[in-house]
mmCIF file of C-alpha atoms and ligand atoms in Angstrom:
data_model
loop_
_atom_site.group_PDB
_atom_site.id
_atom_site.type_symbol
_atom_site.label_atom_id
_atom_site.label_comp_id
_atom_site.label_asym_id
_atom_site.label_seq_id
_atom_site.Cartn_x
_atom_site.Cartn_y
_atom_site.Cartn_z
ATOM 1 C CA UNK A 263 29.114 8.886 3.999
ATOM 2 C CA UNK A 264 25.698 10.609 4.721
ATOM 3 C CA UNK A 265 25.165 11.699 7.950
ATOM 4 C CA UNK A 266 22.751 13.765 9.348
ATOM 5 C CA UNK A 267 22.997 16.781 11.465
ATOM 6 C CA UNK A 268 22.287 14.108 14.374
ATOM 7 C CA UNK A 269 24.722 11.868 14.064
ATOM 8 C CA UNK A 270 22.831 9.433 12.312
ATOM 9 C CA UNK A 271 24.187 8.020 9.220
ATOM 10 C CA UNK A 272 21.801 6.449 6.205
ATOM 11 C CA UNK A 273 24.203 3.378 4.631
ATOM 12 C CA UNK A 274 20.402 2.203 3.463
ATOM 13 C CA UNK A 275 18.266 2.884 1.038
ATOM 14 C CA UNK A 276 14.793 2.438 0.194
ATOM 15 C CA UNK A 277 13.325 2.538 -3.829
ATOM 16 C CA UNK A 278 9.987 2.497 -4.679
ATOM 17 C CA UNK A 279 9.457 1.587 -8.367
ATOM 18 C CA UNK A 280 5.342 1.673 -8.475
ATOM 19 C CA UNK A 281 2.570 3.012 -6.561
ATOM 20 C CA UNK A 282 0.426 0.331 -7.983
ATOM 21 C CA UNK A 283 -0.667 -2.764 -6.498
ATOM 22 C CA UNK A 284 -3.215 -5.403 -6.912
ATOM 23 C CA UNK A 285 -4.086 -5.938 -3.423
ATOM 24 C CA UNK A 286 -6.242 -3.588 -1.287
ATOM 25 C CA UNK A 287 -5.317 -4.252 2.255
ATOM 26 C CA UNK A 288 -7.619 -2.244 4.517
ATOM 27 C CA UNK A 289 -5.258 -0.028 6.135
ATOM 28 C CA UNK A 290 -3.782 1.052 2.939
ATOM 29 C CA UNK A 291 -5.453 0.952 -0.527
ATOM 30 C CA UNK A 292 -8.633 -0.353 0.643
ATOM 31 C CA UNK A 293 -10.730 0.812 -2.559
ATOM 32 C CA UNK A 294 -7.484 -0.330 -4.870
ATOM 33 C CA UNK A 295 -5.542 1.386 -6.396
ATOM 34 C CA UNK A 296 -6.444 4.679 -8.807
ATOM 35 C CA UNK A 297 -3.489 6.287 -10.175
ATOM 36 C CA UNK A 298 -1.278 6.276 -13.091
ATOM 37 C CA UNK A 299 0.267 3.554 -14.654
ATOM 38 C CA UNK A 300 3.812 2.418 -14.168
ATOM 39 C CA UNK A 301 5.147 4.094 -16.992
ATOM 40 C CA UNK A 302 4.770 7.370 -15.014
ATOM 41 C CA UNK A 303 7.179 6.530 -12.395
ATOM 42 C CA UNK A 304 11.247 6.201 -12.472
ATOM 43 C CA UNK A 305 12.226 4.276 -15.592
ATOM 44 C CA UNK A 306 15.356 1.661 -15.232
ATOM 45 C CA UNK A 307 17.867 3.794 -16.142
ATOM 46 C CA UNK A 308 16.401 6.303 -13.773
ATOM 47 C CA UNK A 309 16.800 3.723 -11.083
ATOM 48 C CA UNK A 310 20.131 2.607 -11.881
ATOM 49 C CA UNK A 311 21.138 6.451 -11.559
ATOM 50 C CA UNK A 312 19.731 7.028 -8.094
ATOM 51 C CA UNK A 313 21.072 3.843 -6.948
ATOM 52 C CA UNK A 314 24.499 4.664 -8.344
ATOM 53 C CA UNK A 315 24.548 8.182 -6.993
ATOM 54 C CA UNK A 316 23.575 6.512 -3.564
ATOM 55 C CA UNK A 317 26.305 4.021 -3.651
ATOM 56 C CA UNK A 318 28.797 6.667 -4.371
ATOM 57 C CA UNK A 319 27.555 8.372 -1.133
ATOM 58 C CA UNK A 320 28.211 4.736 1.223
ATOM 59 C CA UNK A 321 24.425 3.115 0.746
ATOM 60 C CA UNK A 322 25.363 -0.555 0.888
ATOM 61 C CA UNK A 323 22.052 -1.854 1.072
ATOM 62 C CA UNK A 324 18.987 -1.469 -1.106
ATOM 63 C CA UNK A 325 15.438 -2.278 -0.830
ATOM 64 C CA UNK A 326 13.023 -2.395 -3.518
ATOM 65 C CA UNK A 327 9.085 -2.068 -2.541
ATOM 66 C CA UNK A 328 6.166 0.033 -3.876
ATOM 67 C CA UNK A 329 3.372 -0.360 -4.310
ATOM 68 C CA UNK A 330 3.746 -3.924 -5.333
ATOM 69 C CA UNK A 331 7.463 -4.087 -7.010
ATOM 70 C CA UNK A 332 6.516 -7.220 -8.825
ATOM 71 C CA UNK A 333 3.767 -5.018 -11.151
ATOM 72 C CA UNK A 334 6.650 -3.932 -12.837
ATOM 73 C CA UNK A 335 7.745 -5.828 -15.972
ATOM 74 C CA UNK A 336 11.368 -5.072 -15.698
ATOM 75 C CA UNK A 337 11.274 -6.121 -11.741
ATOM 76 C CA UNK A 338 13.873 -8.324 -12.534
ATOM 77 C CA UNK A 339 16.359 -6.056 -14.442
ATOM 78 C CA UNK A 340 15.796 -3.709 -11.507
ATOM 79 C CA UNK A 341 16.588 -6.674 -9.287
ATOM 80 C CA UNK A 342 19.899 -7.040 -11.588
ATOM 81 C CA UNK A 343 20.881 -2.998 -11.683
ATOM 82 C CA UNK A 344 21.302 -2.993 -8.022
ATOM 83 C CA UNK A 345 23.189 -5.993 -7.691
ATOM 84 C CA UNK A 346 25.039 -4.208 -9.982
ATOM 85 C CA UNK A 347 25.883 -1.096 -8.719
ATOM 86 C CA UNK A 348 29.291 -1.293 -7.386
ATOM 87 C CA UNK A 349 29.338 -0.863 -3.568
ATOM 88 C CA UNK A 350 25.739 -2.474 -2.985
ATOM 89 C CA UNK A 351 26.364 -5.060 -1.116
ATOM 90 C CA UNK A 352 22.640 -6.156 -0.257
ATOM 91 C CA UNK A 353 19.746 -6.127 -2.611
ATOM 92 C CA UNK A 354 16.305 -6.888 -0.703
ATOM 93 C CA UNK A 355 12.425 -6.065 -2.166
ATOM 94 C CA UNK A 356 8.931 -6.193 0.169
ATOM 95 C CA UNK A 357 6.237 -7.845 -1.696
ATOM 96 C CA UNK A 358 2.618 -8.995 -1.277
ATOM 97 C CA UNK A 359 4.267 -12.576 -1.930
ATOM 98 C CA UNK A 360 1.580 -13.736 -4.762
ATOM 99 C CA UNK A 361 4.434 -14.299 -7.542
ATOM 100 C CA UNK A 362 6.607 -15.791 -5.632
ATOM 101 C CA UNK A 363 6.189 -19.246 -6.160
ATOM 102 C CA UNK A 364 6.391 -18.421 -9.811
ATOM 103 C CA UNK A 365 9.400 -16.157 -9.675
ATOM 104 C CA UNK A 366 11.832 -16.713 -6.658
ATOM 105 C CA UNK A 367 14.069 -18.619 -8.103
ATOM 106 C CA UNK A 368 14.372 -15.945 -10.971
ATOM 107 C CA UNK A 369 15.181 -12.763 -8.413
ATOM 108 C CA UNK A 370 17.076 -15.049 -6.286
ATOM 109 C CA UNK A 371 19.250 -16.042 -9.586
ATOM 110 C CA UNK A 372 19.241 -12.182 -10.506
ATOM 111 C CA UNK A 373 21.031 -11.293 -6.828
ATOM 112 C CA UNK A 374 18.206 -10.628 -4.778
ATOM 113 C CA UNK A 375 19.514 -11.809 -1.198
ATOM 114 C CA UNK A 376 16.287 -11.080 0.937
ATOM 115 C CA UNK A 377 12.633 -10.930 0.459
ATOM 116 C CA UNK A 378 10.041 -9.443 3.043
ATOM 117 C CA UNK A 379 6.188 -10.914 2.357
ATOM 118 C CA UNK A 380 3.566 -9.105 4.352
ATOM 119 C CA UNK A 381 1.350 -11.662 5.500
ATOM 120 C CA UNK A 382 -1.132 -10.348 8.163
ATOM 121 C CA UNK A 383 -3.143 -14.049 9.098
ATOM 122 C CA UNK A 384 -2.655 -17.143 9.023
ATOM 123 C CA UNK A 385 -5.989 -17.744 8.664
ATOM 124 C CA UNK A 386 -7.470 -17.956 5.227
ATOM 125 C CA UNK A 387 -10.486 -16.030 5.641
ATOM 126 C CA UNK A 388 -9.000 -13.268 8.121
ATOM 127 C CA UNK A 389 -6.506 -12.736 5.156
ATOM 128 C CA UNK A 390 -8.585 -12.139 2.539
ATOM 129 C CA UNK A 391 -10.930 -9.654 4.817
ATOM 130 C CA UNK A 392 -7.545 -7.615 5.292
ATOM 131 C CA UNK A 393 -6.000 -8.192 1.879
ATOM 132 C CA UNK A 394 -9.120 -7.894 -0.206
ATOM 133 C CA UNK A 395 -7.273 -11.389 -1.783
ATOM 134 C CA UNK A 396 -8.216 -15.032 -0.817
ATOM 135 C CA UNK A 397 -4.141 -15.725 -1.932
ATOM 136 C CA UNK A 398 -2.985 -17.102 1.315
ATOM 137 C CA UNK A 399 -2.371 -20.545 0.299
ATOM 138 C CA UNK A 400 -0.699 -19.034 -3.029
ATOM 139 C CA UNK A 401 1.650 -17.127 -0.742
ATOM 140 C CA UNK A 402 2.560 -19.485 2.097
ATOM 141 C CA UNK A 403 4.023 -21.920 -0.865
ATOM 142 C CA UNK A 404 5.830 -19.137 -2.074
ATOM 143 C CA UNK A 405 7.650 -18.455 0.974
ATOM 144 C CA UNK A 406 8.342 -22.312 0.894
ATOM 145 C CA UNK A 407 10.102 -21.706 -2.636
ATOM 146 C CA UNK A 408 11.538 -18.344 -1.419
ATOM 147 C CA UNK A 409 13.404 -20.086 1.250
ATOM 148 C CA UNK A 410 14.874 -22.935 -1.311
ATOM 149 C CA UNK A 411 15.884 -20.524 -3.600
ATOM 150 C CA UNK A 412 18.314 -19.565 -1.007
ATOM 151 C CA UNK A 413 16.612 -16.129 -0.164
ATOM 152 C CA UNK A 414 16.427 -14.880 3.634
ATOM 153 C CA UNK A 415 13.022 -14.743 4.077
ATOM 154 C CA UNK A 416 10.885 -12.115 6.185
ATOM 155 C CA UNK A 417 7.406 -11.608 7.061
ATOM 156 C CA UNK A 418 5.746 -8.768 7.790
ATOM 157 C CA UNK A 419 2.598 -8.638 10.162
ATOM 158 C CA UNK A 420 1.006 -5.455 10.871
ATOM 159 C CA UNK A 421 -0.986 -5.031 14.045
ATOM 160 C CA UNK A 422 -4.577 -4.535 14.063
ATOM 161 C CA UNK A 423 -7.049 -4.527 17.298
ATOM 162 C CA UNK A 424 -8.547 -7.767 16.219
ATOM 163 C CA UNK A 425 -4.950 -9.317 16.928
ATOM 164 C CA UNK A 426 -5.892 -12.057 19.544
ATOM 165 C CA UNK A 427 -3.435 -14.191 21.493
ATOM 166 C CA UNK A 428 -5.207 -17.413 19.488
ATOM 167 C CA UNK A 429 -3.713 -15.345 16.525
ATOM 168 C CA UNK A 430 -0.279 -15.144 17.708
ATOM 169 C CA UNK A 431 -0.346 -18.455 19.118
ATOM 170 C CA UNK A 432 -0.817 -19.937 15.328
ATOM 171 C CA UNK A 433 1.446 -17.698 14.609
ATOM 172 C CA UNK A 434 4.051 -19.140 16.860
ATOM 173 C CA UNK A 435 3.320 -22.627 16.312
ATOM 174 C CA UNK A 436 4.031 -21.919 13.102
ATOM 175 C CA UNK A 437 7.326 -20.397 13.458
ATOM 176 C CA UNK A 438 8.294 -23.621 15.226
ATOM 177 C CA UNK A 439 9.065 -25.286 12.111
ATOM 178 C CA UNK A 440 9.259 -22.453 9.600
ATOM 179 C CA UNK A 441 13.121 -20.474 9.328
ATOM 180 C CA UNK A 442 11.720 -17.424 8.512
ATOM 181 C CA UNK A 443 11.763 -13.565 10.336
ATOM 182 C CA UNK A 444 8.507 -12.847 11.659
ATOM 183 C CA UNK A 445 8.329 -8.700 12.120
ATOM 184 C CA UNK A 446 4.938 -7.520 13.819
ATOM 185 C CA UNK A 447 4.641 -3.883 12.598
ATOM 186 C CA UNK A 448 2.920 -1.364 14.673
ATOM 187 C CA UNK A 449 -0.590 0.103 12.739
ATOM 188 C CA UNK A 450 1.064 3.888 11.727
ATOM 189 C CA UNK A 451 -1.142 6.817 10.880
ATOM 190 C CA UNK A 452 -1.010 7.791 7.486
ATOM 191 C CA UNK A 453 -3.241 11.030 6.026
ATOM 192 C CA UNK A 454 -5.991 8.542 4.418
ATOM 193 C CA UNK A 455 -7.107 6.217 7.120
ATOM 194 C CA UNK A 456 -6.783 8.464 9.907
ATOM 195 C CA UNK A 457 -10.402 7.135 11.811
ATOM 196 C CA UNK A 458 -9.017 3.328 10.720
ATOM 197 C CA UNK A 459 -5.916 4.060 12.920
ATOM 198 C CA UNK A 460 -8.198 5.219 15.894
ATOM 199 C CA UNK A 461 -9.951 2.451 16.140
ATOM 200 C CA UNK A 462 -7.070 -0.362 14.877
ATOM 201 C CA UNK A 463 -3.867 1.022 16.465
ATOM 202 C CA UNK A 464 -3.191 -1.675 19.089
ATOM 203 C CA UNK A 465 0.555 -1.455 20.978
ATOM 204 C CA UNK A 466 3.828 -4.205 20.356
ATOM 205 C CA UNK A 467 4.149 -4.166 23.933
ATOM 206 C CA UNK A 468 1.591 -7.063 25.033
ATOM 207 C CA UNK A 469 3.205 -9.418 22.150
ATOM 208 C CA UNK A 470 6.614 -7.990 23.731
ATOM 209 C CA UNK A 471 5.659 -9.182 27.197
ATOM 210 C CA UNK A 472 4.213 -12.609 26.574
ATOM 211 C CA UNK A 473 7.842 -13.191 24.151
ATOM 212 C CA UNK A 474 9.925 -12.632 27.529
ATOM 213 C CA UNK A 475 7.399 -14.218 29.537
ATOM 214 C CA UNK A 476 7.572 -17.476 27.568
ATOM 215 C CA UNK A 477 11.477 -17.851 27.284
ATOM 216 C CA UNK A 478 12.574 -15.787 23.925
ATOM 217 C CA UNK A 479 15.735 -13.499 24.112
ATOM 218 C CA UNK A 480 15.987 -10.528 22.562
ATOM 219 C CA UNK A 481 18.830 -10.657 19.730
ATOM 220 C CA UNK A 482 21.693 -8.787 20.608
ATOM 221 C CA UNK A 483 21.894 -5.232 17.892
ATOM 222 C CA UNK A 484 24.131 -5.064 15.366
ATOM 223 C CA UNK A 485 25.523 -1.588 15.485
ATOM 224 C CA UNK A 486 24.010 -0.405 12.153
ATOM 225 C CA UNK A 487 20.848 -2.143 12.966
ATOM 226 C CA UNK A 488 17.545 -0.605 12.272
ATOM 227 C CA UNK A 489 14.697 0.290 14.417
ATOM 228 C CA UNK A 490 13.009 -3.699 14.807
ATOM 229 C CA UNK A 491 13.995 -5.057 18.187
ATOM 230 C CA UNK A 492 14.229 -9.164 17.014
ATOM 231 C CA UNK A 493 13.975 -12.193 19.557
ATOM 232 C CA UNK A 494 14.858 -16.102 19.281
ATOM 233 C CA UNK A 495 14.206 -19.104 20.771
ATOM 234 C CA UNK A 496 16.386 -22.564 20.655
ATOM 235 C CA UNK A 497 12.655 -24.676 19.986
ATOM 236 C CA UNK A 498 11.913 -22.172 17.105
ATOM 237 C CA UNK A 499 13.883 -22.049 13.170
ATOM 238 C CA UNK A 500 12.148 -18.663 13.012
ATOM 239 C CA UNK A 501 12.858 -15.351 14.955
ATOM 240 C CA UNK A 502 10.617 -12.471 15.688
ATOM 241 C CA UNK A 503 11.008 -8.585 15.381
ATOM 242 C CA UNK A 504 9.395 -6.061 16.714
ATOM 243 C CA UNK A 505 8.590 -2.274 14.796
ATOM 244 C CA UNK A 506 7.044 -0.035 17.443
ATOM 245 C CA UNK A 507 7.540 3.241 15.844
ATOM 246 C CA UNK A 508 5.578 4.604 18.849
ATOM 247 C CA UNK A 509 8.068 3.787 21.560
ATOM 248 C CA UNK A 510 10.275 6.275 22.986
ATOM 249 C CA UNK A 511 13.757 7.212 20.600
ATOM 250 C CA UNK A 512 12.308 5.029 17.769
ATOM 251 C CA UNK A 513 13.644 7.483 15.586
ATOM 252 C CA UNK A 514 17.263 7.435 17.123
ATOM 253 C CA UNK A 515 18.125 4.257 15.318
ATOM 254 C CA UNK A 516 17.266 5.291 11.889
ATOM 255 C CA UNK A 517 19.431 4.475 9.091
ATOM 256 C CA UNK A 518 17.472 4.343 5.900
ATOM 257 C CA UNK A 519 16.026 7.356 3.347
ATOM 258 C CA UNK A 520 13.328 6.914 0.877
ATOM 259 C CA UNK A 521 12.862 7.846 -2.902
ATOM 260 C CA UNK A 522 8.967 7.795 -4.066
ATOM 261 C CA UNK A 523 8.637 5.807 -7.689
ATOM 262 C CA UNK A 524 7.907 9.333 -8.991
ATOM 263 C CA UNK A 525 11.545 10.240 -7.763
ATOM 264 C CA UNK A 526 10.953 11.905 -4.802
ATOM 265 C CA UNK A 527 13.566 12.080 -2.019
ATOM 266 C CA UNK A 528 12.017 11.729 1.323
ATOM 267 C CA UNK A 529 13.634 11.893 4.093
ATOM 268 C CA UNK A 530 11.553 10.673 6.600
ATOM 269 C CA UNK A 531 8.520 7.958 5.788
ATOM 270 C CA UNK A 532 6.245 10.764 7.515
ATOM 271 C CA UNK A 533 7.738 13.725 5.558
ATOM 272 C CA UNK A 534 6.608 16.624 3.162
ATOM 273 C CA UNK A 535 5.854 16.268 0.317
ATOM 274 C CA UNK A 536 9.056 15.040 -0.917
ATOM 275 C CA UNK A 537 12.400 16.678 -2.732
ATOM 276 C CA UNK A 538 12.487 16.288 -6.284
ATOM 277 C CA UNK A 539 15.015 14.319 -8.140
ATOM 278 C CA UNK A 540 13.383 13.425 -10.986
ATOM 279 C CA UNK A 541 14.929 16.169 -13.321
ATOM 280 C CA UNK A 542 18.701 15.177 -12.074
ATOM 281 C CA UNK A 543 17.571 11.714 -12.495
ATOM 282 C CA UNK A 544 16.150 12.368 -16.167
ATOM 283 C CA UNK A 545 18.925 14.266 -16.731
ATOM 284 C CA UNK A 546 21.677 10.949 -15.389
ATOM 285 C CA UNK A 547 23.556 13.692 -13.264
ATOM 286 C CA UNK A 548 25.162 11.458 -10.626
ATOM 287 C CA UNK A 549 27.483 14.623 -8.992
ATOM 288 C CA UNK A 550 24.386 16.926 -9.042
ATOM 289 C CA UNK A 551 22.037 14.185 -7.453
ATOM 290 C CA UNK A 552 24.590 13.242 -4.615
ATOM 291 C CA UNK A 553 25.224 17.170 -3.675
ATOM 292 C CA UNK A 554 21.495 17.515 -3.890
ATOM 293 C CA UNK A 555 20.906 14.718 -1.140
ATOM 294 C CA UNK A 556 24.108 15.710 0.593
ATOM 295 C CA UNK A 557 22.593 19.373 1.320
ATOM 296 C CA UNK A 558 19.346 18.336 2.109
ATOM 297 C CA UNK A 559 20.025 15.843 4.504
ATOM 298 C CA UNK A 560 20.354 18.876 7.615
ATOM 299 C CA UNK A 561 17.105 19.180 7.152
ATOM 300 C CA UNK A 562 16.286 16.033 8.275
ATOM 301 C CA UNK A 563 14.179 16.323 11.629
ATOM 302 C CA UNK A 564 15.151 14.535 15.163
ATOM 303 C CA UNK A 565 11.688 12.359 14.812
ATOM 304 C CA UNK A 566 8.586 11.015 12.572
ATOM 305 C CA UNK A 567 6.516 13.302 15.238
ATOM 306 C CA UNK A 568 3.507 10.589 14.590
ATOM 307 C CA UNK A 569 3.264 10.388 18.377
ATOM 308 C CA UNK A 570 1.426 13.740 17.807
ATOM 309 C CA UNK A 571 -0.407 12.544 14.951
ATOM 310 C CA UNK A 572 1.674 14.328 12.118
ATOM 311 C CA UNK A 573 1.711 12.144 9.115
ATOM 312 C CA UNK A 574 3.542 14.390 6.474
ATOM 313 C CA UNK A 575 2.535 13.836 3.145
ATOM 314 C CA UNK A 576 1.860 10.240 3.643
ATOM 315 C CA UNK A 577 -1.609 9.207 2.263
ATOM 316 C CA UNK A 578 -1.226 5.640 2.594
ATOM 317 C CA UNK A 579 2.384 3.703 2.574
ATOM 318 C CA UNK A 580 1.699 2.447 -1.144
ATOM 319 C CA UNK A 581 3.130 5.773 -1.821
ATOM 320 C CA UNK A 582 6.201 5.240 -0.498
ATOM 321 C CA UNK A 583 6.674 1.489 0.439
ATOM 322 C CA UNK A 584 6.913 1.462 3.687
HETATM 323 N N1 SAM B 116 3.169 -4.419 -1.802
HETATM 324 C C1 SAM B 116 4.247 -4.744 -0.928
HETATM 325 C C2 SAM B 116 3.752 -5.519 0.264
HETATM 326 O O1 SAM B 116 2.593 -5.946 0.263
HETATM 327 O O2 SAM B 116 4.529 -5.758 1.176
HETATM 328 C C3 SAM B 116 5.119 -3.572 -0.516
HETATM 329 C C4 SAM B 116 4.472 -2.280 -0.127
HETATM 330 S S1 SAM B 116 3.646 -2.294 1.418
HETATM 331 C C5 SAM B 116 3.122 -0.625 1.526
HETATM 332 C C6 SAM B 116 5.009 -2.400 2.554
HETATM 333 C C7 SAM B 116 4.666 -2.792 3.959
HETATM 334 O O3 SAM B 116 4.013 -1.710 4.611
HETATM 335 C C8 SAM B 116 3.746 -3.994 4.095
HETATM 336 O O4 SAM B 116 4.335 -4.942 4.948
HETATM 337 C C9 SAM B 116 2.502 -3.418 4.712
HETATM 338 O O5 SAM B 116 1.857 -4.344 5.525
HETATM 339 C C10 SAM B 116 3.062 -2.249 5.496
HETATM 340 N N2 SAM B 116 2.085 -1.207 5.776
HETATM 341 C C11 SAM B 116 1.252 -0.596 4.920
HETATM 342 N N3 SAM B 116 0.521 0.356 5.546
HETATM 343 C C12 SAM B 116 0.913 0.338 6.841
HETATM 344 C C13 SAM B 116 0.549 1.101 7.997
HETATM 345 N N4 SAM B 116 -0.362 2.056 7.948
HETATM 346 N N5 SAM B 116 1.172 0.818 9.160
HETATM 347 C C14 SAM B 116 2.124 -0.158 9.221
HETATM 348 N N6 SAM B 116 2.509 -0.883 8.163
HETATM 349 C C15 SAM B 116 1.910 -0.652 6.994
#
């Protein structure tokens, strides 16, 4: 089991398999993306190593994100590996949600049990002036095909200023008749976008407030839950979570580490710049990969410290998924 010098243990893991994506949402590749190609980062077998090694160690759950995860050709087979690691018993990816009509039923027949689809409006236009993509219609039908191939379904909203109650009421009204997760993200810092934070960083707490106010009840936590605080409603199908990684002991519930597609082990989303694994991964050492992650895990810190505006290494989240 890994456990930090804390107390907090990490049954969760999170695998980014590409840097790349084809979106350029403003608060994270807004120029899209420059770098190299996917055949520079972890190759399958790579990626069924780490996720072995990890399973060995008590990681139950994996996530598979990027970048965009679906960039990669052999998405799929990655899909497959993990369902395939003894011991994993969940196998979940974060996507931009544009292949999804085209594709769910494939991951969901490969083992993929959950899919999170960042979708920031629900209004065409607003979407594509974040995204830098006019695919909202694209994606909203691929949720729709998500949720009949038998996936549980998230969504992932990120904060901005511009977020208006007229905004969260669609949202709502939508979530009426739609069985999905709806998780409002907090805006974090990362190294690139710095004056975009300043100005865009807007608080959970209002959208908080007016949930209470207006009958929802927060979801009692799971033991091994992470860090979202989720609510329900008997007159909605959907739920809605909460990420405020500003709020006092965010930090206390975590329960998930990180590897970068270049095969970096990062501890924290915020970290350095990352502990190298690529040469034990290359190499298909399982026993010298889990004593690597075994020692380095007491040097995990108590918190992110992006409360005083560290961000690590973190450029932008494509780096490391999120
Ligand atoms: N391409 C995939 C997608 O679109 O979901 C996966 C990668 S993306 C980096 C993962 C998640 O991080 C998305 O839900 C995105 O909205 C969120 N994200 C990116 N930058 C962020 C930031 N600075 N603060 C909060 N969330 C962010």
């Amino acid at each position: 089991m890994l456990e930090d010098s804390f107390g907090r243990r990490f049954r969760y893991l999170r695998v980014s398999i590409t840097e790349a994506c084809n979106f350029r949402c403003q608060y994270c590749l807004p120029d899209g993306y420059d770098g190299p190609d996917n055949s520079a980062f972890m190759s399958l077998t790579e990626v069924q190593t780490l996720m072995t090694a990890f399973a060995r160690m008590g990681t139950t759950k994996i996530r598979i994100t990027g970048g965009e995860p679906s960039l990669r050709k052999d998405f799929t087979e990655i899909i497959q590996a993990a369902v395939n690691t003894p011991g994993i018993q969940k196998v979940a990816t974060t996507t931009h949600g544009a292949r999804l009509a085209k594709d769910a039923h494939k991951w969901a027949q490969a083992g993929l049990d959950q899919v999170n689809v960042s979708i920031d409006s629900l209004d065409p236009n607003q979407f594509a002036l974040i995204t830098g993509q006019n695919k909202l219609e694209q994606i909203l039908k691929g949720l729709d095909v998500a949720v009949d191939a038998g996936l549980d379904v998230k969504v992932n909203t990120v904060l901005l200023q511009d977020f208006s109650p007229a905004r969260l009421t669609r949202f709502l009204d939508w979530l009426k008749i739609t069985p999905v997760t709806l998780r409002f993200i907090e805006l974090m810092e990362t190294g690139e976008h710095k004056a975009f934070f300043k100005s865009q960083h807007m608080s959970g707490q209002p959208i908080k407030d007016r949930l209470l106010a207006e009958g929802w009840q927060p979801v009692i936590r799971r033991k091994d839950a992470g860090p979202a605080q989720e609510f329900s409603h008997p007159d909605y199908a959907g739920k809605i979570g909460l990420i405020m990684p500003y709020s006092k002991d965010f930090c206390k519930s975590c329960n998930r580490l990180r590897v970068s597609a270049s095969g970096k082990l990062h501890l924290c989303l915020f970290s350095e710049q990352g502990l190298d694994l690529r040469h034990l991964l290359k190499a298909g050492d399982t026993d010298a990969l889990m004593q690597f992650v075994h020692d380095a895990l007491n040097s995990k810190h108590v918190s992110h410290y992006l409360q005083d505006g560290m961000t690590g290494a973190t450029k932008h989240l494509a780096m490391l998924g999120g």
